[in-house]
């Protein structure tokens, strides 16, 4: 694996390769972009290229440094991520990073640390990291990965070189899925659901229940006005467990109402769920544009609540009762 394995991020790769070549590697980077877009992969391949003993601006995959990276035991590289059962990067994790990063590299000339989900650092952790970003050891590079940069302290952002990873085109994602041996009709649906993220598309493709659960959710939404409370409880219970398994419930829900909105405005070409076109058209005819916008806002708000650890099942129940109402404000 080398930079070639980072899909669709040629601009970012070019910038990083240029900096490695000119020996102008920054002390801090911020890679931003949605989940599954390739932030971790880019950080890892960057570190691998910096450490590689054979090649200058990419990795050979054969030298001792490359092999250590592949076996996840390179002593000058570390990934910090949210620990199991925690909901943010803690101050203790940053304290440990600061202690370790002060020591000179063991094998390379650089030390590279990746902080995943940097937009989910605790306040104390962020403030503590800021001091290191202000005066980093000369050999250290810290790469922050973030989906939502608005959650980062502006003072942190200003100390990082920011690279925004871009969403892939539908056709690029479809091509990737076809290369993985996924049938054309499924690849079509998955690529539309992935919102430009190859990682999301592949994760959905690997979920055995993806198509069955999608059908269950969309069949329910088709007839939502006829559903009683027991049926809503049953579905939200199922969605709660799907969410725990990282199933893209909210992407599917927002795609459904976005499709209705597109039909309402006669943008038929941008409809994602073309296999439900007839049902979507029927619903579009019954709803006002305002109503659709309110429902989309509700979905976004519920996703936000749940990401902030508000109880998922209850939030989903409230959401579906509101989605069932004609005007769900
Ligand atoms: Zn190498």
Short mmCIF file of C-alpha atoms in Angstrom, two decimals, residues 2 14 31 47 65 79 90 93 96 98 108 110 115 119 187 213 227 242-243 249 260 265 278 284 316:
data_model
loop_
_atom_site.label_atom_id
_atom_site.label_comp_id
_atom_site.label_asym_id
_atom_site.label_seq_id
_atom_site.Cartn_x
_atom_site.Cartn_y
_atom_site.Cartn_z
CA UNK A 2 1.17 3.51 -0.76
CA UNK A 14 0.30 16.18 -3.96
CA UNK A 31 -7.29 16.69 7.86
CA UNK A 47 3.70 8.81 7.98
CA UNK A 65 10.30 1.04 8.45
CA UNK A 79 -2.66 6.81 16.69
CA UNK A 90 -9.64 12.70 27.31
CA UNK A 93 -4.70 10.77 26.61
CA UNK A 96 0.35 10.95 27.78
CA UNK A 98 2.74 15.27 25.55
CA UNK A 108 13.41 7.90 12.27
CA UNK A 110 10.47 12.33 12.87
CA UNK A 115 -5.35 12.19 16.79
CA UNK A 119 -13.34 17.35 17.03
CA UNK A 187 -23.49 -0.78 -6.41
CA UNK A 213 -32.90 -3.01 6.64
CA UNK A 227 -48.50 3.25 11.30
CA UNK A 242 -28.77 -0.70 13.94
CA UNK A 243 -27.27 2.62 15.06
CA UNK A 249 -29.86 5.14 9.54
CA UNK A 260 -39.18 14.00 -1.82
CA UNK A 265 -38.98 20.88 -7.14
CA UNK A 278 -43.40 5.85 -7.46
CA UNK A 284 -44.26 14.55 -2.67
CA UNK A 316 -35.99 8.14 17.61
#
